[in-house]
Short mmCIF file of C-alpha atoms in Angstrom, two decimals:
data_model
loop_
_atom_site.label_atom_id
_atom_site.label_comp_id
_atom_site.label_asym_id
_atom_site.label_seq_id
_atom_site.Cartn_x
_atom_site.Cartn_y
_atom_site.Cartn_z
CA CYS U 196 -17.02 7.29 5.44
CA ASP U 197 -15.49 8.56 8.67
CA VAL U 198 -12.13 7.75 7.08
CA ALA U 199 -11.75 7.18 3.34
CA VAL U 200 -8.49 5.82 1.93
CA LEU U 201 -7.15 6.03 -1.61
CA LEU U 202 -4.00 3.99 -2.27
CA ASN U 203 -3.58 4.17 -6.03
CA ILE U 204 -5.16 4.87 -9.38
CA THR U 205 -3.54 2.80 -12.12
CA PRO U 206 -4.81 1.75 -15.56
CA ASP U 207 -6.98 -1.25 -14.73
CA HIS U 208 -10.58 -2.38 -15.24
CA LEU U 209 -10.70 -0.04 -18.22
CA ASP U 210 -13.03 -2.40 -20.05
CA ARG U 211 -15.74 -1.11 -17.69
CA TYR U 212 -15.10 2.61 -18.23
CA GLU U 213 -15.07 5.03 -21.14
CA SER U 214 -11.55 6.18 -20.30
CA PHE U 215 -8.88 6.20 -17.63
CA GLU U 216 -10.12 9.65 -16.58
CA ALA U 217 -13.60 8.22 -16.02
CA TYR U 218 -12.11 5.41 -13.93
CA ALA U 219 -10.16 7.91 -11.81
CA ALA U 220 -13.26 10.06 -11.37
CA SER U 221 -15.22 7.06 -10.10
CA LYS U 222 -12.64 6.51 -7.38
CA MET U 223 -12.62 10.17 -6.37
CA ARG U 224 -16.40 10.00 -5.76
CA LEU U 225 -15.47 8.37 -2.45
CA PHE U 226 -14.35 11.76 -1.17
CA GLU U 227 -17.30 13.65 -2.65
CA MET U 228 -19.53 11.87 -0.14
CA GLN U 229 -17.49 13.16 2.82
CA SER U 230 -17.76 16.38 4.81
CA ALA U 231 -15.30 18.49 6.79
CA ASP U 232 -15.96 16.27 9.81
CA HIS U 233 -14.38 13.29 8.05
CA TRP U 234 -10.82 12.29 7.14
CA ALA U 235 -9.28 11.44 3.79
CA VAL U 236 -6.10 9.36 3.85
CA ILE U 237 -4.23 9.64 0.57
CA LEU U 238 -0.73 8.92 -0.62
CA GLU U 239 1.68 11.58 -1.72
CA ASP U 240 0.97 11.24 -5.45
CA PHE U 241 -2.56 12.67 -5.21
CA ASP U 242 -3.69 16.26 -5.36
CA PRO U 243 -5.97 16.92 -2.35
CA THR U 244 -7.61 19.91 -4.05
CA GLY U 245 -11.38 19.67 -3.82
CA ILE U 246 -11.46 17.13 -0.99
CA LYS U 247 -13.82 18.48 1.70
CA ALA U 248 -12.62 16.16 4.46
CA GLY U 249 -9.51 16.73 6.51
CA VAL U 250 -6.58 15.45 4.45
CA TYR U 251 -4.05 13.17 6.07
CA LEU U 252 -1.16 12.42 3.76
CA ALA U 253 0.57 9.08 4.25
CA THR U 254 3.98 9.02 2.63
CA THR U 255 6.72 6.45 2.21
CA SER U 256 9.42 8.90 1.22
CA THR U 257 9.85 12.49 2.36
CA TRP U 258 7.50 14.72 4.30
CA THR U 259 5.20 16.65 2.02
CA MET U 260 2.44 17.31 4.56
CA LYS U 261 1.91 16.41 8.16
CA GLY U 262 1.14 12.71 8.41
CA ALA U 263 2.82 9.34 8.52
CA SER U 264 6.05 8.40 6.81
CA PHE U 265 8.05 5.27 6.20
CA ALA U 266 11.80 5.59 6.71
CA ASN U 267 14.58 3.15 7.51
CA GLY U 268 12.08 0.31 7.35
CA ARG U 269 9.88 1.83 10.05
CA ILE U 270 6.69 3.85 10.22
CA ASN U 271 6.94 7.28 11.81
CA PHE U 272 4.16 9.70 12.66
CA GLN U 273 4.28 13.46 12.79
CA PRO U 274 1.78 15.40 14.92
CA ARG U 275 -0.97 17.26 13.14
CA GLU U 276 -2.46 20.55 14.24
CA ASN U 277 -5.58 20.32 16.41
CA TYR U 278 -5.15 16.59 16.93
CA VAL U 279 -3.61 14.93 19.96
CA TYR U 280 -0.88 12.67 18.70
CA LEU U 281 1.98 10.53 19.85
CA ASP U 282 4.61 13.14 19.03
CA GLY U 283 6.13 11.31 16.12
CA GLU U 284 6.72 8.06 18.01
CA PRO U 285 7.71 5.36 15.50
CA ILE U 286 6.56 1.81 15.16
CA HIS U 287 9.73 0.04 16.22
CA SER U 288 9.06 -3.21 14.39
CA PRO U 289 10.81 -2.96 10.98
CA GLN U 290 9.26 -4.16 7.73
CA SER U 291 11.75 -7.03 7.62
CA ASP U 292 9.80 -8.51 10.56
CA TRP U 293 6.48 -8.46 8.65
CA PRO U 294 6.78 -11.64 6.51
CA THR U 295 3.51 -11.22 4.58
CA LEU U 296 3.95 -7.48 4.04
CA GLN U 297 7.09 -7.17 1.97
CA GLY U 298 7.69 -4.76 -0.89
CA PRO U 299 7.29 -1.01 -1.31
CA HIS U 300 3.55 -1.24 -1.95
CA ASN U 301 3.00 -2.97 1.38
CA ALA U 302 4.98 -0.25 3.11
CA GLN U 303 2.43 2.16 1.67
CA ASN U 304 -0.45 -0.08 2.69
CA VAL U 305 0.80 -0.29 6.26
CA VAL U 306 1.36 3.46 6.54
CA ALA U 307 -2.20 4.12 5.32
CA ALA U 308 -3.66 1.44 7.59
CA ALA U 309 -1.75 2.73 10.61
CA ALA U 310 -2.94 6.26 9.91
CA THR U 311 -6.52 5.02 9.63
CA THR U 312 -6.40 3.11 12.91
CA GLU U 313 -5.11 6.20 14.67
CA LEU U 314 -7.74 8.48 13.14
CA LEU U 315 -10.46 6.05 14.28
CA GLY U 316 -8.94 5.70 17.74
CA ALA U 317 -8.60 1.96 17.23
CA THR U 318 -5.06 1.81 18.60
CA GLY U 319 -6.11 3.08 22.00
CA ARG U 320 -3.47 5.80 21.65
CA SER U 321 -0.79 3.14 21.67
CA PHE U 322 1.12 1.56 18.82
CA GLU U 323 1.59 -1.69 20.73
CA VAL U 324 -1.34 -3.29 18.92
CA LEU U 325 0.30 -2.49 15.58
CA GLU U 326 3.63 -3.79 16.81
CA GLU U 327 1.93 -7.14 17.48
CA ALA U 328 -0.33 -7.20 14.45
CA LEU U 329 2.15 -6.54 11.64
CA PRO U 330 4.52 -9.51 12.22
CA THR U 331 1.58 -11.91 12.68
CA TYR U 332 -0.64 -10.69 9.84
CA ARG U 333 -1.41 -13.70 7.64
CA GLY U 334 -2.08 -11.77 4.47
CA LEU U 335 -4.79 -12.35 1.88
CA PRO U 336 -5.11 -15.17 -0.68
CA HIS U 337 -3.43 -14.51 -4.03
CA ARG U 338 -1.86 -11.22 -2.84
CA MET U 339 1.82 -12.05 -2.45
CA GLU U 340 0.57 -15.05 -0.49
CA ARG U 341 3.36 -17.09 1.04
CA VAL U 342 2.31 -20.60 0.05
CA ARG U 343 5.20 -22.71 1.28
CA GLU U 344 8.92 -22.72 1.90
CA LYS U 345 10.83 -25.83 0.91
CA GLY U 346 14.52 -26.40 0.39
CA GLY U 347 15.26 -22.75 1.08
CA VAL U 348 12.84 -21.65 -1.67
CA LEU U 349 9.82 -19.50 -0.83
CA PHE U 350 6.77 -20.01 -3.07
CA VAL U 351 4.64 -16.88 -3.43
CA ASN U 352 1.20 -16.71 -5.06
CA ASP U 353 0.64 -13.22 -6.44
CA SER U 354 -2.05 -14.15 -8.96
CA LYS U 355 -4.17 -11.18 -7.91
CA ALA U 356 -1.65 -9.00 -9.75
CA THR U 357 -3.23 -8.99 -13.20
CA ASN U 358 -1.35 -6.11 -14.80
CA PRO U 359 2.26 -4.83 -14.87
CA THR U 360 1.59 -2.03 -12.38
CA ALA U 361 0.26 -4.51 -9.83
CA THR U 362 3.05 -6.99 -10.52
CA ALA U 363 5.95 -4.56 -10.19
CA PRO U 364 5.86 -4.30 -6.36
CA ALA U 365 6.23 -8.06 -5.99
CA LEU U 366 9.26 -8.03 -8.28
CA ALA U 367 10.67 -5.23 -6.14
CA ALA U 368 10.08 -7.14 -2.91
CA PHE U 369 12.40 -10.09 -3.54
CA GLU U 370 15.97 -10.11 -4.83
CA LYS U 371 16.09 -13.54 -6.50
CA ILE U 372 12.95 -14.53 -8.36
CA ARG U 373 11.88 -17.34 -10.65
CA TRP U 374 8.86 -15.69 -12.20
CA ILE U 375 5.92 -17.69 -13.53
CA CYS U 376 3.57 -15.38 -15.43
CA GLY U 377 0.80 -15.55 -17.99
CA GLY U 378 -2.80 -14.66 -18.70
CA ARG U 379 -4.47 -12.04 -20.84
CA ALA U 380 -2.37 -8.94 -21.41
CA LYS U 381 -4.06 -5.69 -20.37
CA THR U 382 -1.31 -3.50 -21.79
CA ASP U 383 1.30 -3.79 -24.51
CA ASN U 384 4.33 -3.26 -22.29
CA LEU U 385 5.98 -4.19 -19.02
CA ASP U 386 7.41 -0.73 -18.35
CA GLU U 387 6.44 -0.68 -14.67
CA CYS U 388 8.14 -4.04 -14.11
CA ALA U 389 11.31 -3.20 -16.03
CA PRO U 390 13.16 -1.46 -13.15
CA HIS U 391 13.01 -4.72 -11.21
CA PHE U 392 14.05 -7.16 -13.94
CA GLY U 393 17.42 -7.42 -12.21
CA HIS U 394 15.70 -9.46 -9.51
CA VAL U 395 14.40 -12.01 -12.02
CA ARG U 396 16.75 -14.97 -12.40
CA SER U 397 14.47 -16.69 -14.89
CA ALA U 398 10.94 -16.29 -16.23
CA TYR U 399 8.43 -18.89 -17.34
CA THR U 400 5.75 -17.38 -19.57
#
């Protein structure tokens, strides 16, 4: 891959692997197939040790390496050495204007995607295309999909979130939620969701 992106490694699909460590190792194989001529876009939680490609760290909190950050609801870029950049020019469109991309996880997704488009030269050295794309992005089915708004109530289909770790960002994205949930439990707890229970007005299980 010219640019390989790793967004998260959370306990999922473990029925297919011997252990969580084996699952994580399978994801890291993506970078083993790269060389120094390639780029690896990772989030701040990952240790870049052993990655042969150039590492571009996309962060949604504080700067930990040169890369892209998300602050005050906006994406900001910081120049990297040996790479012509836009001198930290931010995307001016705030996340509140991206209706299908709410929540902290989508902030991470957008930062990583924006970094990737820049590394590939797809933005034409201008963020205008991103400014236009983010507010109009329709989203994907079952991934915090905005189904309909009626009577001031927004109906969101997040059925792709099949474990607590995947569900937590949706609970974080909205302040007043009537939560319909069910299915086969993959873990014995809802620890990742617990910090956002204050947003849940009622739950139907």
